[in-house]
Amino acid sequence: MFICAQRWIWRRAVVLVGLACAISAKIMITQVDYVSNPDYLTMKVQINNETEGSTVDVDGNLYLDVEQGVFVNIDLDSKMDGEYMTMIGTSKELCNKDEAGMDPVVPLLNDELEKFGNLSFNCPYKKGFYRMQRFRMANDHMLVKMVPPGEYIVKMDLQHQRPNATTKVQVFKLSFFFEIS
């Protein structure tokens, strides 16, 4: 049981490390693709490729309060032999208090996110304007040090399941293509 729990934590850590590294000073983001559901939010993502690496700006306007049923799927793909292969994938209900305490990486990422704006992994999400400006992780951050050089894609898919609903609604999809050198 303990070994299984360690593997589960490690898998979550690797995926979130990949997400964090997608916006690191050591990384150049080559492309970003995103789409958002206009019934939930409008979103704009801008990549700033600077001499010391890429930073990310995100502006979003959430049109309704969301207090439960927020699901995220994250895949980290690595380019091997000319093709992208999924290294790891995870799914998580962000508003689930029981699961949140088991993930050691989310608090580390939240600390970094909050330095650059008002985005976070914490529920509830209240309607209003959310912004993150010039986000980057320091080269010496422990999450950045764990990812080897190469080409990657971090794909994030956020869905919402309204109370008493049987299906989930797509809120947004986001893909960062980046190179770590």
Coordinates of N, CA, C and O in Angstrom, one line a residue:
M1 N 0.8 -1.2 0.0 CA 0.0 0.0 0.0 C 0.9 1.3 0.0 O 0.6 2.2 -0.7
F2 N 1.9 1.3 0.8 CA 2.8 2.4 0.9 C 3.5 2.7 -0.4 O 3.6 3.8 -0.8
I3 N 4.0 1.6 -1.1 CA 4.7 1.7 -2.3 C 3.7 2.3 -3.4 O 4.1 3.2 -4.2
C4 N 2.5 1.8 -3.4 CA 1.5 2.3 -4.4 C 1.2 3.8 -4.1 O 1.2 4.6 -5.1
A5 N 1.1 4.2 -2.9 CA 0.9 5.6 -2.5 C 2.1 6.5 -3.0 O 1.9 7.6 -3.5
Q6 N 3.3 6.0 -2.8 CA 4.5 6.7 -3.2 C 4.5 6.9 -4.7 O 4.9 7.9 -5.2
R7 N 4.2 5.8 -5.5 CA 4.1 5.9 -6.9 C 3.1 6.9 -7.4 O 3.3 7.7 -8.3
W8 N 1.9 6.9 -6.7 CA 0.8 7.9 -7.0 C 1.3 9.3 -6.8 O 1.2 10.2 -7.7
I9 N 2.0 9.6 -5.7 CA 2.5 10.9 -5.4 C 3.6 11.3 -6.4 O 3.6 12.4 -6.9
W10 N 4.5 10.4 -6.8 CA 5.5 10.6 -7.7 C 5.0 11.0 -9.1 O 5.4 11.9 -9.7
R11 N 4.0 10.2 -9.5 CA 3.3 10.5 -10.8 C 2.7 11.9 -10.9 O 2.9 12.6 -11.8
R12 N 2.0 12.3 -9.8 CA 1.5 13.6 -9.7 C 2.6 14.7 -9.7 O 2.4 15.7 -10.4
A13 N 3.6 14.4 -9.0 CA 4.7 15.4 -8.9 C 5.4 15.6 -10.3 O 5.6 16.7 -10.7
V14 N 5.6 14.5 -11.1 CA 6.2 14.6 -12.4 C 5.3 15.4 -13.3 O 5.8 16.3 -14.0
V15 N 4.0 15.2 -13.3 CA 3.1 15.9 -14.2 C 3.1 17.4 -13.8 O 3.2 18.3 -14.7
L16 N 3.0 17.7 -12.6 CA 3.0 19.1 -12.1 C 4.3 19.8 -12.3 O 4.4 21.0 -12.6
V17 N 5.4 19.0 -12.2 CA 6.7 19.5 -12.5 C 6.8 19.9 -14.0 O 7.3 21.0 -14.3
G18 N 6.3 19.1 -14.8 CA 6.3 19.4 -16.3 C 5.5 20.7 -16.5 O 5.9 21.5 -17.3
L19 N 4.4 20.8 -15.9 CA 3.6 22.0 -16.1 C 4.3 23.2 -15.6 O 4.4 24.3 -16.2
A20 N 4.9 23.1 -14.4 CA 5.7 24.2 -13.8 C 6.9 24.6 -14.7 O 7.2 25.8 -15.0
C21 N 7.5 23.6 -15.3 CA 8.7 23.8 -16.1 C 8.3 24.4 -17.4 O 9.2 25.0 -18.1
A22 N 7.1 24.3 -17.9 CA 6.7 24.8 -19.2 C 6.8 26.3 -19.2 O 6.8 26.9 -20.2
I23 N 6.9 26.9 -18.0 CA 7.0 28.4 -17.9 C 8.2 28.8 -17.1 O 8.2 29.8 -16.4
S24 N 9.3 28.1 -17.3 CA 10.5 28.3 -16.6 C 11.5 29.2 -17.4 O 11.4 29.3 -18.6
A25 N 12.4 29.9 -16.7 CA 13.4 30.7 -17.3 C 14.3 29.9 -18.2 O 15.0 30.4 -19.1
K26 N 14.5 28.6 -17.9 CA 15.4 27.8 -18.7 C 14.7 27.2 -19.9 O 15.3 26.5 -20.7
I27 N 13.5 27.6 -20.1 CA 12.7 27.0 -21.2 C 12.2 28.0 -22.2 O 11.8 29.1 -21.8
M28 N 12.2 27.6 -23.4 CA 11.7 28.5 -24.5 C 10.4 27.9 -25.0 O 10.4 26.7 -25.4
I29 N 9.3 28.6 -24.8 CA 8.0 28.1 -25.3 C 7.9 28.4 -26.8 O 8.1 29.6 -27.2
T30 N 7.6 27.4 -27.6 CA 7.6 27.6 -29.0 C 6.2 27.8 -29.6 O 6.0 28.3 -30.6
Q31 N 5.2 27.3 -28.8 CA 3.8 27.5 -29.3 C 2.9 27.3 -28.1 O 3.2 26.5 -27.2
V32 N 1.7 27.9 -28.1 CA 0.7 27.7 -27.2 C -0.6 27.6 -27.9 O -0.9 28.5 -28.8
D33 N -1.4 26.6 -27.7 CA -2.8 26.5 -28.2 C -3.7 26.4 -27.1 O -3.5 25.8 -26.1
Y34 N -4.9 27.2 -27.2 CA -5.9 27.1 -26.2 C -7.2 27.4 -26.8 O -7.4 28.1 -27.8
V35 N -8.2 26.9 -26.1 CA -9.6 27.2 -26.5 C -10.4 27.3 -25.1 O -10.1 26.5 -24.2
S36 N -11.3 28.2 -25.0 CA -12.1 28.3 -23.8 C -13.6 28.3 -24.1 O -14.0 28.7 -25.2
N37 N -14.4 27.9 -23.2 CA -15.9 27.8 -23.3 C -16.4 29.2 -23.0 O -16.3 29.6 -21.8
P38 N -17.0 29.9 -23.9 CA -17.5 31.3 -23.7 C -18.6 31.4 -22.7 O -18.9 32.4 -22.2
D39 N -19.2 30.2 -22.4 CA -20.3 30.2 -21.3 C -19.7 30.3 -19.9 O -20.3 30.7 -19.0
Y40 N -18.4 29.9 -19.8 CA -17.7 30.0 -18.5 C -16.7 31.1 -18.4 O -16.6 31.8 -17.4
L41 N -15.9 31.3 -19.5 CA -14.9 32.3 -19.3 C -14.3 32.8 -20.7 O -14.5 32.1 -21.7
T42 N -13.7 33.9 -20.7 CA -12.8 34.3 -21.8 C -11.4 34.3 -21.3 O -11.2 34.5 -20.1
M43 N -10.5 33.9 -22.2 CA -9.1 33.7 -21.7 C -8.2 34.1 -22.8 O -8.5 34.0 -24.0
K44 N -7.1 34.7 -22.4 CA -6.0 35.1 -23.3 C -4.7 34.7 -22.7 O -4.4 35.0 -21.5
V45 N -3.9 34.0 -23.5 CA -2.6 33.5 -23.1 C -1.5 34.1 -24.0 O -1.7 34.0 -25.2
Q46 N -0.5 34.7 -23.4 CA 0.5 35.3 -24.2 C 1.9 34.8 -23.7 O 2.2 34.8 -22.5
I47 N 2.7 34.4 -24.7 CA 4.1 34.0 -24.4 C 5.0 35.1 -24.6 O 4.9 35.8 -25.7
N48 N 5.9 35.4 -23.7 CA 7.0 36.4 -23.9 C 8.3 35.7 -23.9 O 8.8 35.3 -22.9
N49 N 8.9 35.6 -25.1 CA 10.2 35.0 -25.3 C 11.2 36.1 -25.1 O 11.4 37.0 -25.9
E50 N 12.0 36.0 -24.0 CA 12.9 37.0 -23.6 C 14.3 36.4 -23.6 O 14.4 35.1 -23.7
T51 N 15.3 37.1 -23.4 CA 16.7 36.6 -23.5 C 17.0 35.5 -22.4 O 17.7 34.6 -22.7
E52 N 16.4 35.7 -21.3 CA 16.6 34.7 -20.2 C 15.6 33.6 -20.2 O 15.6 32.7 -19.4
G53 N 14.7 33.5 -21.2 CA 13.7 32.4 -21.3 C 12.3 33.0 -21.5 O 12.1 34.2 -21.7
S54 N 11.4 32.1 -21.5 CA 10.0 32.5 -21.7 C 9.3 32.8 -20.4 O 9.5 32.2 -19.4
T55 N 8.4 33.8 -20.5 CA 7.4 34.0 -19.4 C 6.0 33.9 -20.0 O 5.8 33.9 -21.2
V56 N 5.0 33.8 -19.1 CA 3.7 33.6 -19.6 C 2.8 34.6 -18.9 O 2.9 34.9 -17.7
D57 N 1.9 35.3 -19.7 CA 0.8 36.1 -19.2 C -0.5 35.4 -19.5 O -0.7 34.9 -20.6
V58 N -1.4 35.4 -18.5 CA -2.7 34.8 -18.7 C -3.7 35.8 -18.1 O -3.6 36.3 -17.0
D59 N -4.7 36.2 -18.9 CA -5.8 37.0 -18.5 C -7.1 36.2 -18.7 O -7.3 35.6 -19.8
G60 N -7.9 36.1 -17.7 CA -9.2 35.4 -17.8 C -10.3 36.1 -17.0 O -10.1 36.7 -16.0
N61 N -11.5 36.0 -17.6 CA -12.7 36.5 -16.9 C -13.7 35.4 -16.7 O -14.2 34.9 -17.7
L62 N -13.8 35.0 -15.5 CA -14.8 33.9 -15.2 C -16.1 34.5 -14.9 O -16.3 35.4 -14.2
Y63 N -17.1 33.9 -15.6 CA -18.5 34.4 -15.6 C -19.4 33.9 -14.5 O -20.5 34.3 -14.3
L64 N -19.0 32.9 -13.8 CA -19.8 32.3 -12.7 C -19.0 31.7 -11.6 O -17.8 31.4 -11.8
D65 N -19.6 31.6 -10.4 CA -18.9 31.0 -9.3 C -18.9 29.5 -9.5 O -19.8 28.9 -9.9
V66 N -17.7 28.9 -9.2 CA -17.5 27.4 -9.3 C -16.9 26.9 -8.0 O -15.8 27.3 -7.7
E67 N -17.7 26.2 -7.2 CA -17.3 25.7 -5.9 C -17.0 24.2 -5.8 O -16.5 23.8 -4.8
Q68 N -17.4 23.5 -6.8 CA -17.2 22.0 -6.8 C -17.2 21.5 -8.2 O -17.6 22.2 -9.1
G69 N -16.8 20.3 -8.3 CA -16.9 19.6 -9.6 C -15.9 20.1 -10.7 O -16.2 20.0 -11.9
V70 N -14.7 20.6 -10.3 CA -13.7 21.0 -11.2 C -12.7 19.9 -11.4 O -12.0 19.5 -10.5
F71 N -12.6 19.4 -12.6 CA -11.7 18.3 -12.9 C -10.7 18.8 -13.9 O -10.9 19.4 -14.9
V72 N -9.4 18.4 -13.7 CA -8.3 18.7 -14.5 C -7.6 17.4 -15.0 O -7.5 16.5 -14.2
N73 N -7.3 17.3 -16.3 CA -6.5 16.3 -16.8 C -5.2 16.9 -17.3 O -5.3 17.9 -18.1
I74 N -4.1 16.4 -17.0 CA -2.8 16.9 -17.4 C -2.0 15.8 -18.0 O -1.9 14.7 -17.4
D75 N -1.4 16.0 -19.2 CA -0.5 15.1 -19.8 C 0.8 15.8 -20.0 O 0.8 16.9 -20.5
L76 N 1.9 15.1 -19.8 CA 3.2 15.6 -20.2 C 3.7 14.7 -21.2 O 3.9 13.5 -21.0
D77 N 3.9 15.2 -22.4 CA 4.5 14.5 -23.6 C 5.9 14.9 -23.8 O 6.2 16.1 -23.8
S78 N 6.7 13.9 -24.2 CA 8.1 14.2 -24.5 C 8.4 13.7 -25.9 O 7.9 12.7 -26.3
K79 N 9.2 14.5 -26.6 CA 9.5 14.1 -28.0 C 10.6 13.1 -28.0 O 11.7 13.3 -27.5
M80 N 10.4 11.9 -28.6 CA 11.3 10.8 -28.7 C 11.3 10.3 -30.1 O 10.2 9.9 -30.6
D81 N 12.5 10.2 -30.7 CA 12.6 9.7 -32.0 C 11.6 10.4 -33.0 O 11.0 9.8 -33.9
G82 N 11.5 11.7 -32.8 CA 10.7 12.5 -33.8 C 9.2 12.6 -33.5 O 8.5 13.2 -34.2
E83 N 8.8 11.8 -32.5 CA 7.3 11.8 -32.2 C 7.1 12.1 -30.7 O 7.9 11.7 -29.9
Y84 N 6.0 12.7 -30.4 CA 5.6 13.0 -29.0 C 4.9 11.7 -28.4 O 4.0 11.2 -29.0
M85 N 5.4 11.4 -27.2 CA 4.8 10.2 -26.5 C 4.5 10.7 -25.1 O 5.2 11.5 -24.5
T86 N 3.3 10.3 -24.6 CA 2.9 10.7 -23.3 C 3.7 10.0 -22.3 O 3.8 8.8 -22.2
M87 N 4.4 10.8 -21.5 CA 5.3 10.2 -20.4 C 4.4 9.9 -19.2 O 4.6 8.9 -18.5
I88 N 3.5 10.8 -18.9 CA 2.7 10.7 -17.7 C 1.4 11.4 -17.9 O 1.4 12.4 -18.6
G89 N 0.4 11.0 -17.3 CA -0.9 11.7 -17.3 C -1.6 11.5 -16.0 O -1.3 10.6 -15.3
T90 N -2.4 12.5 -15.6 CA -3.1 12.4 -14.3 C -4.4 13.2 -14.5 O -4.6 14.0 -15.3
S91 N -5.3 12.8 -13.6 CA -6.6 13.5 -13.5 C -6.8 13.8 -12.0 O -6.5 13.0 -11.2
K92 N -7.5 14.9 -11.8 CA -7.7 15.3 -10.4 C -8.9 16.2 -10.3 O -9.2 17.0 -11.2
E93 N -9.6 16.0 -9.2 CA -10.7 16.9 -8.9 C -10.2 18.0 -8.0 O -9.8 17.7 -6.8
L94 N -10.1 19.2 -8.5 CA -9.4 20.3 -7.8 C -10.0 20.7 -6.5 O -9.4 21.2 -5.6
C95 N -11.3 20.6 -6.4 CA -12.0 21.1 -5.2 C -12.2 20.0 -4.2 O -12.8 20.2 -3.1
N96 N -11.7 18.8 -4.4 CA -11.8 17.7 -3.5 C -10.7 17.9 -2.4 O -9.5 17.8 -2.6
K97 N -11.2 18.2 -1.2 CA -10.3 18.5 0.0 C -9.5 17.3 0.4 O -8.4 17.4 0.8
D98 N -10.1 16.1 0.3 CA -9.4 14.8 0.7 C -8.2 14.6 -0.2 O -7.1 14.2 0.3
E99 N -8.3 14.8 -1.5 CA -7.2 14.5 -2.5 C -6.2 15.6 -2.4 O -5.0 15.4 -2.6
A100 N -6.5 16.8 -2.1 CA -5.6 18.0 -2.1 C -4.5 17.8 -1.1 O -3.3 18.1 -1.4
G101 N -4.8 17.2 0.1 CA -3.8 17.0 1.1 C -2.7 16.0 0.7 O -1.7 15.9 1.3
M102 N -3.0 15.1 -0.2 CA -2.1 14.1 -0.6 C -1.1 14.5 -1.7 O -0.2 13.8 -2.0
D103 N -1.2 15.6 -2.3 CA -0.4 16.1 -3.4 C 0.6 17.1 -2.9 O 0.3 18.2 -2.6
P104 N 1.9 16.7 -2.7 CA 2.9 17.6 -2.2 C 3.3 18.8 -3.1 O 3.9 19.7 -2.7
V105 N 3.1 18.6 -4.4 CA 3.6 19.6 -5.4 C 2.6 20.8 -5.5 O 3.1 21.9 -5.7
V106 N 1.3 20.6 -5.4 CA 0.4 21.7 -5.6 C 0.7 22.9 -4.7 O 0.7 24.0 -5.1
P107 N 1.0 22.7 -3.4 CA 1.4 23.9 -2.5 C 2.6 24.6 -3.0 O 2.7 25.8 -3.0
L108 N 3.6 23.9 -3.6 CA 4.8 24.5 -4.1 C 4.5 25.3 -5.3 O 5.0 26.5 -5.5
L109 N 3.6 24.8 -6.2 CA 3.2 25.6 -7.4 C 2.4 26.8 -7.0 O 2.5 27.9 -7.6
N110 N 1.5 26.6 -6.1 CA 0.6 27.7 -5.6 C 1.5 28.8 -5.1 O 1.2 30.0 -5.4
D111 N 2.5 28.5 -4.3 CA 3.4 29.6 -3.8 C 4.0 30.4 -5.0 O 4.1 31.6 -4.9
E112 N 4.4 29.7 -6.0 CA 4.9 30.4 -7.2 C 3.9 31.2 -8.0 O 4.1 32.4 -8.3
L113 N 2.7 30.6 -8.2 CA 1.7 31.2 -9.0 C 1.2 32.6 -8.3 O 1.0 33.6 -9.0
E114 N 1.1 32.5 -7.0 CA 0.6 33.7 -6.3 C 1.6 34.9 -6.3 O 1.2 36.0 -6.0
K115 N 2.8 34.6 -6.6 CA 3.8 35.7 -6.7 C 3.6 36.6 -8.0 O 4.0 37.7 -8.1
F116 N 2.8 36.0 -9.0 CA 2.7 36.7 -10.3 C 1.2 37.1 -10.6 O 1.0 37.6 -11.7
G117 N 0.3 36.9 -9.7 CA -1.1 37.2 -9.9 C -2.0 36.6 -9.0 O -1.7 36.2 -7.9
N118 N -3.3 36.5 -9.4 CA -4.3 35.9 -8.5 C -4.8 34.6 -9.0 O -5.9 34.2 -8.6
L119 N -4.1 33.8 -9.8 CA -4.4 32.5 -10.2 C -3.9 31.5 -9.1 O -2.9 31.7 -8.5
S120 N -4.7 30.4 -8.9 CA -4.3 29.4 -7.9 C -5.0 28.1 -8.2 O -5.9 28.0 -9.1
F121 N -4.6 27.1 -7.5 CA -5.2 25.7 -7.6 C -6.2 25.6 -6.5 O -6.7 24.5 -6.3
N122 N -6.5 26.6 -5.8 CA -7.5 26.5 -4.6 C -8.9 26.8 -5.0 O -9.1 27.8 -5.7
C123 N -9.8 26.0 -4.6 CA -11.2 26.3 -4.7 C -11.7 27.0 -3.5 O -11.1 26.9 -2.5
P124 N -12.8 27.8 -3.6 CA -13.7 27.9 -4.7 C -13.1 29.0 -5.7 O -12.3 29.8 -5.4
Y125 N -13.7 29.0 -6.9 CA -13.3 30.0 -7.9 C -14.5 30.9 -8.1 O -15.6 30.5 -8.4
K126 N -14.3 32.1 -7.7 CA -15.4 33.1 -7.8 C -15.4 33.9 -9.1 O -14.3 34.1 -9.6
K127 N -16.6 34.2 -9.6 CA -16.6 35.0 -10.9 C -15.8 36.3 -10.7 O -15.7 36.9 -9.7
G128 N -15.2 36.6 -11.8 CA -14.3 37.8 -11.8 C -13.1 37.7 -12.7 O -13.0 36.7 -13.5
F129 N -12.2 38.6 -12.6 CA -11.0 38.7 -13.4 C -9.8 38.0 -12.8 O -9.6 38.3 -11.6
Y130 N -9.2 37.2 -13.5 CA -8.0 36.5 -13.0 C -6.8 36.9 -13.9 O -6.9 36.9 -15.1
R131 N -5.6 37.1 -13.3 CA -4.5 37.5 -14.1 C -3.2 36.9 -13.5 O -3.0 36.8 -12.3
M132 N -2.3 36.6 -14.4 CA -0.9 36.1 -14.1 C 0.0 36.8 -15.1 O -0.3 36.7 -16.3
Q133 N 1.0 37.6 -14.6 CA 1.9 38.3 -15.5 C 3.3 37.9 -15.3 O 3.8 37.8 -14.2
R134 N 4.0 37.7 -16.4 CA 5.4 37.4 -16.5 C 5.8 36.2 -15.6 O 6.8 36.2 -14.9
F135 N 4.9 35.2 -15.6 CA 5.2 34.0 -14.7 C 6.4 33.2 -15.2 O 6.5 32.9 -16.4
R136 N 7.3 32.9 -14.3 CA 8.4 32.0 -14.6 C 8.8 31.4 -13.3 O 8.6 32.0 -12.2
M137 N 9.4 30.2 -13.4 CA 10.0 29.6 -12.2 C 11.5 29.8 -12.2 O 12.1 29.8 -13.2
A138 N 12.0 30.0 -11.0 CA 13.5 30.2 -10.9 C 14.2 29.0 -11.3 O 13.8 27.8 -11.1
N139 N 15.4 29.2 -12.0 CA 16.2 28.0 -12.5 C 16.6 27.1 -11.3 O 16.7 25.9 -11.6
D140 N 16.7 27.6 -10.1 CA 17.1 26.8 -9.0 C 16.0 26.2 -8.2 O 16.2 25.5 -7.2
H141 N 14.8 26.4 -8.7 CA 13.6 25.8 -8.0 C 13.7 24.3 -8.1 O 14.0 23.8 -9.2
M142 N 13.4 23.6 -7.1 CA 13.5 22.1 -7.1 C 12.6 21.5 -8.2 O 13.0 20.4 -8.7
L143 N 11.5 22.0 -8.5 CA 10.6 21.4 -9.5 C 11.3 21.6 -10.9 O 11.2 20.7 -11.7
V144 N 12.0 22.7 -11.1 CA 12.6 22.9 -12.4 C 13.8 21.9 -12.6 O 14.1 21.4 -13.7
K145 N 14.6 21.7 -11.6 CA 15.8 20.9 -11.6 C 15.5 19.4 -12.0 O 16.4 18.7 -12.4
M146 N 14.2 19.0 -11.8 CA 13.9 17.6 -12.0 C 13.6 17.2 -13.4 O 13.6 16.0 -13.7
V147 N 13.5 18.1 -14.4 CA 13.1 17.8 -15.8 C 14.4 17.9 -16.7 O 15.0 18.9 -16.7
P148 N 14.7 16.8 -17.4 CA 15.9 16.9 -18.3 C 15.6 17.7 -19.5 O 14.5 17.9 -19.9
P149 N 16.7 18.1 -20.2 CA 16.6 18.8 -21.5 C 15.8 18.0 -22.5 O 15.9 16.7 -22.5
G150 N 15.1 18.7 -23.4 CA 14.4 18.0 -24.5 C 13.2 18.9 -24.9 O 13.1 20.0 -24.5
E151 N 12.3 18.3 -25.8 CA 11.2 18.9 -26.3 C 9.9 18.3 -25.6 O 9.8 17.1 -25.5
Y152 N 9.0 19.1 -25.2 CA 7.8 18.7 -24.4 C 6.6 19.4 -24.8 O 6.6 20.5 -25.4
I153 N 5.4 18.8 -24.5 CA 4.1 19.4 -24.5 C 3.5 19.1 -23.2 O 3.4 18.0 -22.7
V154 N 2.9 20.2 -22.6 CA 2.1 20.0 -21.4 C 0.6 20.3 -21.9 O 0.4 21.4 -22.4
K155 N -0.2 19.3 -21.7 CA -1.6 19.5 -22.1 C -2.5 19.5 -20.9 O -2.4 18.6 -20.1
M156 N -3.3 20.6 -20.8 CA -4.2 20.7 -19.6 C -5.7 20.8 -20.2 O -5.9 21.6 -21.1
D157 N -6.5 20.0 -19.6 CA -7.9 20.0 -20.0 C -8.8 20.2 -18.7 O -8.7 19.4 -17.8
L158 N -9.5 21.3 -18.6 CA -10.3 21.6 -17.4 C -11.8 21.4 -17.8 O -12.3 22.0 -18.8
Q159 N -12.5 20.7 -16.9 CA -13.9 20.4 -17.1 C -14.6 20.7 -15.8 O -14.1 20.7 -14.7
H160 N -15.9 21.0 -16.0 CA -16.8 21.2 -14.8 C -18.0 20.4 -14.9 O -18.6 20.2 -15.9
Q161 N -18.3 19.8 -13.7 CA -19.6 19.0 -13.6 C -20.5 19.7 -12.6 O -20.1 19.8 -11.4
R162 N -21.5 20.3 -13.1 CA -22.5 21.0 -12.2 C -23.1 20.0 -11.2 O -23.3 18.8 -11.5
P163 N -23.5 20.6 -10.0 CA -24.2 19.7 -9.1 C -25.4 19.0 -9.7 O -26.2 19.6 -10.5
N164 N -25.5 17.7 -9.4 CA -26.6 16.9 -9.9 C -26.6 16.6 -11.4 O -27.5 16.0 -12.0
A165 N -25.5 17.0 -12.1 CA -25.3 16.7 -13.5 C -24.6 15.4 -13.7 O -23.9 14.9 -12.8
T166 N -24.9 14.7 -14.8 CA -24.2 13.4 -15.1 C -23.0 13.5 -16.0 O -22.3 12.6 -16.2
T167 N -22.9 14.7 -16.7 CA -21.8 14.9 -17.6 C -21.0 16.1 -17.2 O -21.4 17.0 -16.5
K168 N -19.8 16.1 -17.8 CA -18.8 17.2 -17.5 C -18.9 18.1 -18.8 O -19.0 17.7 -19.9
V169 N -18.7 19.4 -18.5 CA -18.6 20.4 -19.6 C -17.2 20.9 -19.7 O -16.5 21.2 -18.7
Q170 N -16.7 21.0 -21.0 CA -15.4 21.5 -21.2 C -15.3 23.0 -20.9 O -16.1 23.8 -21.3
V171 N -14.3 23.4 -20.0 CA -14.2 24.8 -19.6 C -13.0 25.4 -20.5 O -13.2 26.4 -21.1
F172 N -11.9 24.7 -20.5 CA -10.8 25.1 -21.5 C -9.9 24.0 -21.7 O -9.8 23.0 -20.9
K173 N -9.1 24.1 -22.8 CA -8.0 23.2 -23.2 C -6.8 24.1 -23.4 O -7.0 25.2 -24.0
L174 N -5.6 23.7 -23.0 CA -4.4 24.5 -23.1 C -3.3 23.6 -23.4 O -3.1 22.5 -22.7
S175 N -2.4 23.9 -24.4 CA -1.3 23.1 -24.7 C -0.1 24.0 -24.8 O -0.1 25.0 -25.6
F176 N 1.0 23.7 -24.0 CA 2.3 24.5 -24.2 C 3.3 23.5 -24.8 O 3.5 22.5 -24.3
F177 N 3.9 24.0 -25.9 CA 5.0 23.3 -26.6 C 6.2 24.0 -26.2 O 6.3 25.3 -26.3
F178 N 7.2 23.3 -25.6 CA 8.4 24.0 -25.2 C 9.6 23.1 -25.3 O 9.6 21.9 -25.4
E179 N 10.8 23.8 -25.2 CA 12.1 23.1 -25.2 C 12.9 23.5 -24.0 O 12.9 24.7 -23.6
I180 N 13.4 22.5 -23.3 CA 14.3 22.7 -22.2 C 15.7 22.5 -22.7 O 16.0 21.5 -23.3
S181 N 16.6 23.5 -22.5 CA 18.0 23.4 -22.9 C 18.9 23.4 -21.8 O 18.6 23.7 -20.7

